[in-house]
Tab-separated table of C-alpha atoms in Angstrom:
chain	number	residue	atom	x	y	z
A	1	MET	CA	105.109	154.653	65.850
A	2	MET	CA	103.697	153.420	69.164
A	3	GLN	CA	105.040	155.013	72.324
A	4	PHE	CA	106.713	152.761	74.892
A	5	ASN	CA	103.786	152.945	77.320
A	6	GLN	CA	101.369	151.923	74.536
A	7	LEU	CA	103.520	148.935	73.694
A	8	TYR	CA	103.745	148.052	77.363
A	9	LYS	CA	99.951	148.149	77.757
A	10	LEU	CA	99.519	146.030	74.628
A	11	ALA	CA	101.967	143.463	75.978
A	12	LEU	CA	100.032	143.263	79.246
A	13	ILE	CA	96.771	142.726	77.381
A	14	LEU	CA	98.276	139.971	75.261
A	15	LEU	CA	99.587	138.241	78.348
A	16	LEU	CA	96.174	138.071	79.995
A	17	PRO	CA	94.791	134.498	80.211
A	18	GLY	CA	92.485	133.810	77.298
A	19	SER	CA	93.322	137.079	75.503
A	20	LEU	CA	94.843	135.291	72.523
A	21	PRO	CA	93.212	132.550	70.481
A	22	ALA	CA	95.108	129.285	70.371
A	23	MET	CA	97.650	129.261	67.565
A	24	LYS	CA	97.050	126.943	64.648
A	25	SER	CA	100.155	125.029	65.646
A	26	ASP	CA	98.429	123.906	68.858
A	27	PRO	CA	98.318	120.104	68.390
A	28	PHE	CA	95.238	119.658	70.589
A	29	CYS	CA	93.008	122.476	69.395
A	30	PRO	CA	92.743	122.670	65.601
A	31	ASN	CA	89.157	123.898	66.024
A	32	CYS	CA	89.949	126.121	68.951
A	33	ALA	CA	87.454	128.887	68.218
A	34	ALA	CA	84.581	126.384	68.282
A	35	THR	CA	85.996	124.614	71.343
A	36	ARG	CA	86.386	127.903	73.204
A	37	ASP	CA	82.816	128.875	72.326
A	38	TYR	CA	81.470	125.547	73.539
A	39	PHE	CA	83.438	125.615	76.797
A	40	HIS	CA	82.252	129.192	77.350
A	41	LYS	CA	78.659	127.996	76.940
A	42	LEU	CA	79.364	125.160	79.384
A	43	CYS	CA	80.770	127.554	82.003
A	44	ASP	CA	77.786	129.887	81.615
A	45	TYR	CA	75.496	126.904	82.178
A	46	ILE	CA	77.372	125.809	85.304
A	47	ALA	CA	77.428	129.312	86.780
A	48	ALA	CA	73.684	129.711	86.181
A	49	GLU	CA	72.442	126.223	87.071
A	50	LYS	CA	74.964	124.266	89.150
A	51	GLY	CA	76.142	126.438	92.010
A	52	ASP	CA	74.662	124.178	94.702
A	53	VAL	CA	75.148	120.599	93.490
A	54	GLY	CA	74.804	118.271	96.478
A	55	GLU	CA	77.038	115.414	95.307
A	56	ILE	CA	80.476	116.716	96.180
A	57	PHE	CA	82.440	114.973	93.439
A	58	THR	CA	80.239	116.305	90.618
A	59	GLY	CA	80.021	119.716	92.250
A	60	GLY	CA	83.785	119.799	92.668
A	61	TYR	CA	84.405	119.145	88.976
A	62	TYR	CA	81.811	121.703	87.935
A	63	MET	CA	83.519	124.349	90.023
A	64	ARG	CA	86.950	123.374	88.727
A	65	ASP	CA	85.587	124.029	85.237
A	66	LEU	CA	84.652	127.520	86.380
A	67	VAL	CA	88.124	128.163	87.788
A	68	ALA	CA	89.621	127.227	84.417
A	69	GLY	CA	86.950	129.280	82.657
A	70	SER	CA	87.746	132.322	84.776
A	71	GLU	CA	91.351	132.136	83.590
A	72	ILE	CA	90.549	131.467	79.950
A	73	TYR	CA	87.811	134.096	79.580
A	74	GLY	CA	88.650	136.510	82.390
A	75	ASN	CA	85.158	136.051	83.876
A	76	GLU	CA	85.186	137.091	87.521
A	77	GLN	CA	81.704	135.699	88.180
A	78	TYR	CA	82.896	132.172	87.410
A	79	LEU	CA	85.531	132.517	90.103
A	80	LYS	CA	83.061	133.946	92.619
A	81	THR	CA	80.699	131.012	92.047
A	82	ALA	CA	83.506	128.503	92.601
A	83	ILE	CA	84.685	130.283	95.754
A	84	ALA	CA	81.162	130.321	97.184
A	85	TYR	CA	80.865	126.574	96.585
A	86	ALA	CA	84.246	125.982	98.241
A	87	ASP	CA	83.129	128.022	101.264
A	88	GLN	CA	80.136	125.700	101.616
A	89	LEU	CA	82.373	122.659	101.207
A	90	VAL	CA	84.601	123.778	104.065
A	91	GLY	CA	81.510	124.073	106.242
A	92	LYS	CA	80.348	120.545	105.404
A	93	GLN	CA	83.436	118.857	106.865
A	94	SER	CA	82.494	116.689	109.832
A	95	ALA	CA	84.109	116.994	113.242
A	96	ARG	CA	85.831	113.699	112.502
A	97	GLY	CA	87.482	115.209	109.405
A	98	TYR	CA	85.473	113.724	106.525
A	99	TRP	CA	82.839	114.747	104.021
A	100	GLY	CA	79.711	112.867	103.054
A	101	THR	CA	79.396	112.185	99.356
A	102	GLY	CA	75.975	113.803	99.126
A	103	TYR	CA	74.312	110.477	98.437
A	104	GLY	CA	74.640	108.832	101.848
A	105	ARG	CA	78.177	107.451	101.981
A	106	ILE	CA	81.697	108.501	102.913
A	107	TYR	CA	84.055	107.637	100.075
A	108	LEU	CA	87.617	108.911	99.950
A	109	ALA	CA	87.496	108.810	96.135
A	110	ASP	CA	84.653	111.333	96.018
A	111	THR	CA	86.385	113.485	98.604
A	112	GLY	CA	89.590	113.498	96.568
A	113	SER	CA	87.636	114.759	93.555
A	114	ALA	CA	85.926	117.490	95.573
A	115	LEU	CA	89.035	118.728	97.373
A	116	GLY	CA	90.691	119.206	94.003
A	117	LEU	CA	88.634	122.417	93.999
A	118	PHE	CA	90.578	123.751	96.995
A	119	ILE	CA	93.786	123.007	95.122
A	120	VAL	CA	92.977	124.881	91.913
A	121	LEU	CA	91.343	127.761	93.826
A	122	TYR	CA	94.245	128.192	96.223
A	123	PRO	CA	96.247	130.662	94.061
A	124	HIS	CA	93.116	132.761	93.454
A	125	VAL	CA	91.852	133.383	96.987
A	126	ASP	CA	92.845	135.540	99.937
A	127	HIS	CA	95.145	134.396	102.723
A	128	GLU	CA	92.270	133.647	105.096
A	129	ARG	CA	90.641	131.238	102.643
A	130	GLN	CA	93.973	129.645	101.830
A	131	GLN	CA	94.405	128.931	105.520
A	132	ARG	CA	90.926	127.401	105.734
A	133	TYR	CA	91.636	125.152	102.752
A	134	ARG	CA	94.958	124.019	104.239
A	135	GLU	CA	93.418	123.310	107.616
A	136	SER	CA	90.511	121.373	106.100
A	137	VAL	CA	92.791	119.183	104.014
A	138	GLN	CA	95.105	118.695	106.982
A	139	ARG	CA	92.194	117.535	109.180
A	140	TYR	CA	91.113	115.151	106.440
A	141	VAL	CA	94.562	113.622	106.028
A	142	ASP	CA	95.061	113.419	109.802
A	143	ALA	CA	91.736	111.547	110.078
A	144	ILE	CA	92.802	109.077	107.390
A	145	GLY	CA	95.986	108.379	109.315
A	146	LYS	CA	94.212	108.083	112.644
A	147	ASP	CA	91.676	105.636	111.228
A	148	GLY	CA	94.348	103.502	109.563
A	149	MET	CA	93.119	104.022	106.013
A	150	VAL	CA	96.577	104.106	104.452
A	151	LEU	CA	96.833	100.361	104.020
A	152	PRO	CA	100.032	98.286	104.349
A	153	SER	CA	100.090	97.782	100.556
A	154	GLY	CA	100.259	101.551	100.067
A	155	ALA	CA	96.689	101.651	98.750
A	156	ILE	CA	94.091	103.977	100.241
A	157	ASP	CA	90.927	102.556	101.800
A	158	VAL	CA	87.444	102.966	100.318
A	159	GLY	CA	86.204	105.138	103.175
A	160	LEU	CA	83.945	104.720	106.186
A	161	LYS	CA	80.929	102.493	106.575
A	162	VAL	CA	77.732	104.246	107.558
A	163	GLY	CA	75.398	102.807	110.186
A	164	PRO	CA	71.575	102.691	110.093
A	165	ASP	CA	71.455	106.038	111.845
A	166	GLY	CA	73.514	107.628	109.068
A	167	ARG	CA	76.623	108.054	111.194
A	168	ALA	CA	80.050	106.996	110.030
A	169	THR	CA	81.426	103.904	111.733
A	170	ASP	CA	84.485	101.849	110.766
A	171	PRO	CA	86.797	101.849	107.736
A	172	TYR	CA	86.259	99.202	105.078
A	173	LYS	CA	89.914	98.090	105.190
A	174	GLU	CA	89.741	97.448	101.453
A	175	ALA	CA	92.106	98.818	98.816
A	176	TYR	CA	90.290	101.002	96.302
A	177	THR	CA	91.855	102.055	93.012
A	178	ILE	CA	90.094	105.419	92.721
A	179	SER	CA	90.662	106.639	96.277
A	180	SER	CA	94.312	105.587	95.940
A	181	ALA	CA	94.612	107.802	92.861
A	182	LEU	CA	92.535	110.820	93.888
A	183	THR	CA	93.109	111.078	97.637
A	184	GLY	CA	96.428	109.228	97.645
A	185	GLY	CA	97.955	110.584	94.459
A	186	GLU	CA	96.424	114.051	94.319
A	187	ILE	CA	95.537	115.250	97.817
A	188	TYR	CA	98.660	113.924	99.540
A	189	THR	CA	100.833	115.370	96.770
A	190	TRP	CA	99.228	118.770	97.244
A	191	LEU	CA	99.778	118.654	100.993
A	192	TYR	CA	103.434	117.836	100.338
A	193	HIS	CA	103.548	120.713	97.837
A	194	ILE	CA	102.194	123.138	100.459
A	195	THR	CA	104.021	121.892	103.559
A	196	LYS	CA	107.134	120.226	102.043
A	197	LYS	CA	106.677	117.405	104.548
A	198	HIS	CA	108.118	114.358	102.842
A	199	GLU	CA	105.819	111.874	104.569
A	200	TYR	CA	102.915	113.116	102.447
A	201	ARG	CA	104.897	112.616	99.253
A	202	GLU	CA	105.736	109.088	100.427
A	203	VAL	CA	102.055	108.242	100.863
A	204	ALA	CA	101.276	109.622	97.395
A	205	TYR	CA	104.087	107.644	95.776
A	206	HIS	CA	103.161	104.357	97.434
A	207	ALA	CA	99.454	104.800	96.640
A	208	LEU	CA	100.166	105.337	92.949
A	209	SER	CA	102.813	102.636	92.920
A	210	TRP	CA	100.230	100.196	94.264
A	211	VAL	CA	97.770	101.219	91.526
A	212	LEU	CA	100.356	100.722	88.791
A	213	SER	CA	101.445	97.388	90.282
A	214	THR	CA	97.998	96.049	89.403
A	215	ILE	CA	98.253	96.799	85.648
A	216	ARG	CA	97.719	93.800	83.400
A	217	PRO	CA	100.433	93.136	80.773
A	218	ASP	CA	98.198	94.557	78.032
A	219	GLY	CA	97.962	97.869	79.927
A	220	VAL	CA	94.518	97.590	81.560
A	221	ILE	CA	94.249	99.053	85.073
A	222	PRO	CA	91.725	97.086	87.147
A	223	TYR	CA	88.955	98.781	89.086
A	224	ASN	CA	89.655	97.185	92.456
A	225	HIS	CA	86.685	97.812	94.751
A	226	PRO	CA	85.963	94.642	96.763
A	227	GLY	CA	82.768	95.957	98.309
A	228	GLY	CA	81.552	96.831	94.815
A	229	GLY	CA	82.083	93.366	93.435
A	230	SER	CA	85.540	93.732	91.901
A	231	ASP	CA	88.292	92.137	93.932
A	232	LEU	CA	91.806	91.341	92.699
A	233	ARG	CA	92.006	88.536	95.253
A	234	LYS	CA	89.150	86.586	93.641
A	235	LYS	CA	89.958	84.133	90.867
A	236	ASN	CA	87.817	82.284	88.338
A	237	ASP	CA	84.722	84.381	88.963
A	238	ALA	CA	83.229	85.691	85.710
A	239	THR	CA	81.157	88.476	87.293
A	240	ASN	CA	84.059	89.666	89.406
A	241	ASP	CA	86.388	89.603	86.401
A	242	TYR	CA	83.925	91.664	84.349
A	243	ASN	CA	83.590	94.277	87.100
A	244	LEU	CA	87.339	94.311	87.664
A	245	TRP	CA	88.636	94.522	84.097
A	246	GLN	CA	85.808	95.743	81.827
A	247	ARG	CA	82.866	97.571	83.417
A	248	SER	CA	84.892	100.555	84.703
A	249	LEU	CA	87.951	100.320	82.500
A	250	PHE	CA	88.074	103.846	81.107
A	251	LEU	CA	86.743	105.797	84.084
A	252	THR	CA	89.553	104.135	86.027
A	253	SER	CA	91.994	105.476	83.455
A	254	ALA	CA	90.670	109.014	83.832
A	255	TYR	CA	90.800	109.098	87.629
A	256	VAL	CA	94.158	107.357	87.880
A	257	GLY	CA	95.455	109.842	85.345
A	258	GLU	CA	94.365	112.758	87.512
A	259	GLY	CA	96.347	111.484	90.484
A	260	LEU	CA	99.355	110.611	88.365
A	261	ILE	CA	99.482	114.042	86.719
A	262	SER	CA	99.443	115.736	90.120
A	263	PHE	CA	102.280	113.621	91.425
A	264	ASP	CA	104.365	113.943	88.277
A	265	LEU	CA	104.162	117.729	88.196
A	266	TYR	CA	104.659	118.456	91.895
A	267	CYS	CA	106.458	115.603	93.651
A	268	ASP	CA	109.949	117.107	93.138
A	269	GLN	CA	111.441	113.628	92.867
A	270	SER	CA	112.855	112.823	89.436
A	271	LYS	CA	113.529	109.139	90.134
A	272	TRP	CA	109.938	108.438	91.162
A	273	LYS	CA	108.600	110.499	88.260
A	274	GLU	CA	110.579	108.521	85.722
A	275	GLU	CA	109.533	105.246	87.309
A	276	LEU	CA	105.813	106.027	87.191
A	277	ARG	CA	106.057	107.444	83.659
A	278	THR	CA	107.608	104.170	82.494
A	279	ARG	CA	105.011	102.061	84.266
A	280	ILE	CA	102.033	103.981	82.809
A	281	LYS	CA	103.173	103.625	79.176
A	282	PRO	CA	101.432	100.253	78.489
A	283	HIS	CA	98.206	101.844	79.680
A	284	ILE	CA	98.671	104.861	77.409
A	285	ASN	CA	99.093	102.478	74.481
A	286	TYR	CA	95.949	100.582	75.458
A	287	VAL	CA	93.880	103.761	75.697
A	288	LEU	CA	95.072	104.976	72.300
A	289	GLU	CA	94.392	101.616	70.681
A	290	HIS	CA	90.868	101.296	72.132
A	291	GLN	CA	89.314	104.697	71.492
A	292	ASN	CA	85.838	104.388	70.003
A	293	PRO	CA	85.508	105.473	66.346
A	294	ASN	CA	83.326	108.383	67.498
A	295	GLY	CA	86.110	109.745	69.737
A	296	THR	CA	84.873	108.615	73.162
A	297	TRP	CA	86.078	105.793	75.379
A	298	GLY	CA	83.935	103.058	76.876
A	299	VAL	CA	80.669	101.408	75.994
A	300	ASP	CA	77.699	103.734	75.434
A	301	GLY	CA	75.962	104.269	78.746
A	302	PRO	CA	75.986	106.281	81.950
A	303	TRP	CA	78.688	104.463	83.888
A	304	ASP	CA	82.063	104.081	82.174
A	305	GLN	CA	81.769	106.242	79.080
A	306	LYS	CA	80.333	109.271	80.850
A	307	ARG	CA	83.107	109.268	83.440
A	308	SER	CA	85.970	108.791	80.990
A	309	PRO	CA	86.567	112.288	79.463
A	310	GLY	CA	89.525	112.852	81.813
A	311	ILE	CA	91.480	110.488	79.569
A	312	VAL	CA	92.008	113.594	77.440
A	313	ASN	CA	93.828	115.266	80.346
A	314	LEU	CA	95.995	112.184	80.822
A	315	LEU	CA	96.929	112.145	77.138
A	316	THR	CA	97.727	115.853	76.897
A	317	TRP	CA	99.968	115.555	79.968
A	318	TYR	CA	101.729	112.519	78.508
A	319	TYR	CA	102.304	114.284	75.188
A	320	ASP	CA	103.616	117.495	76.754
A	321	HIS	CA	105.753	115.959	79.516
A	322	VAL	CA	106.677	112.403	78.572
A	323	GLU	CA	106.549	111.497	74.875
A	324	LYS	CA	105.253	113.290	71.785
A	325	ASP	CA	103.358	110.280	70.505
A	326	PRO	CA	101.743	111.428	67.222
A	327	ARG	CA	98.632	109.384	67.974
A	328	ILE	CA	97.739	111.594	70.912
A	329	PRO	CA	96.763	114.845	69.125
A	330	LYS	CA	94.609	112.809	66.738
A	331	ALA	CA	92.880	111.036	69.632
A	332	VAL	CA	92.228	114.329	71.424
A	333	GLU	CA	90.881	115.926	68.236
A	334	ARG	CA	88.468	113.009	67.714
A	335	PHE	CA	87.052	113.517	71.212
A	336	ASP	CA	86.819	117.276	70.656
A	337	GLN	CA	84.957	116.774	67.375
A	338	PHE	CA	82.513	114.432	69.086
A	339	ILE	CA	81.620	117.065	71.690
A	340	LEU	CA	81.355	119.818	69.068
A	341	THR	CA	78.744	117.819	67.136
A	342	PRO	CA	75.385	118.833	68.679
A	343	ALA	CA	73.662	115.491	68.125
A	344	HIS	CA	76.546	113.623	69.739
A	345	ALA	CA	76.762	115.997	72.703
A	346	LYS	CA	73.027	115.654	73.293
A	347	VAL	CA	73.171	111.857	73.397
A	348	PHE	CA	76.249	112.056	75.615
A	349	GLY	CA	74.210	114.102	78.120
A	350	MET	CA	76.014	117.421	77.925
A	351	LEU	CA	74.453	120.462	79.633
A	352	ASN	CA	71.249	118.465	80.240
A	353	ASP	CA	70.360	119.883	76.801
A	354	GLY	CA	67.248	121.518	78.194
A	355	ALA	CA	65.960	118.228	79.559
A	356	THR	CA	64.705	117.544	83.064
A	357	PRO	CA	66.337	114.220	83.868
A	358	SER	CA	65.213	111.850	86.562
A	359	ALA	CA	67.079	111.923	89.858
A	360	LYS	CA	68.907	108.757	88.809
A	361	ASP	CA	69.955	110.162	85.434
A	362	ARG	CA	70.824	113.622	86.764
A	363	ILE	CA	74.040	112.400	88.366
A	364	SER	CA	75.116	110.986	85.012
A	365	TYR	CA	74.353	114.321	83.320
A	366	ASP	CA	76.343	116.119	85.995
A	367	CYS	CA	79.248	113.680	85.693
A	368	VAL	CA	79.584	113.882	81.952
A	369	THR	CA	79.227	117.662	81.790
A	370	GLY	CA	81.626	118.428	84.632
A	371	LEU	CA	84.252	115.919	83.541
A	372	THR	CA	84.007	116.919	79.878
A	373	GLY	CA	84.488	120.533	80.887
A	374	ARG	CA	87.753	119.587	82.548
A	375	ALA	CA	88.864	117.908	79.301
A	376	LEU	CA	87.827	120.839	77.097
A	377	ALA	CA	89.733	123.280	79.309
A	378	ASP	CA	92.850	121.174	78.802
A	379	ILE	CA	92.309	121.067	75.041
A	380	ILE	CA	92.145	124.854	74.971
A	381	ARG	CA	95.049	125.351	77.370
A	382	PRO	CA	96.904	122.111	78.104
A	383	GLY	CA	97.608	121.590	81.784
A	384	ILE	CA	95.264	124.294	83.081
A	385	ASP	CA	93.334	121.897	85.350
A	386	ALA	CA	96.576	120.910	87.080
A	387	GLU	CA	97.993	124.404	87.627
A	388	TRP	CA	98.748	124.818	91.314
């Protein structure tokens, strides 16, 4: 018979993140051994090849994959790589409080994606780094307020225009769906979570409420980005309507889902949570009814489809926290099977597959790999990407 101290040590081992395989009853991971192996390969690739990605939104998602991987596999090097990237990100903040995207613009959507790294790293770093992360996010949010980029509608502005000399100038003063979700819904919620200052929660709620107020009766969330040719205020314009309702349909779902999950889990306001859960349901139905037969979402190509894997995270959250819709595990499994099929993953652009893509295509490779990693982590351990 085992001694007490042996049993105690065994219990500690079994409680370590990633020490147990997913149980067969896990509704999202029926092929969990294969999924774990693939995500492990993805994390190894990121740690070896992607520690200095210049585009902050793709780099941020890559590093978030490594944070999840460090928990699932107990790999300390993954965490060190992510921390080193975050240290660089802190240093890239401008005196005005913003970050460049890495491709010549200042977009609050991209910044929201990148700063998500600070959020998931926060529990894993020392007090000094925690303070740096808090101060950086605080400067960013203060700058948004000072520059009037929380719009009267509740939406968050696109960002700052950049002059010929490369310097940031004035805000766009245009409501943008993705910045409203990622900076509004996620970053402001986290700042509320850390400071308990209710004004940040208010901004997050109104930003997401504005996004959900734009949903069409059939559940489609428009990609409102006036400067990008998709403007809710325009009527009877075929090109505008295509850009608004079709071209970015599923990437919009993924990014809005990220902001919504953050708010739902950490806003500490049951009335608002229930309201937003009710308002997102038509969209959940639409997403489930319009999954491609191969398990992806969106038309084949680098824009919408390759930025849509976060729909998996939205669906796993909805299943675990809102409604156990039996269609959801099946939809998640179809996506998982797609990624686990080598020929499919290669066409999708995963891991660059040994290729040397052009500069134009590289961003698409980075997007699909980083965002798919976030989805795979959630399939293995639902909710891991949103653990604060």
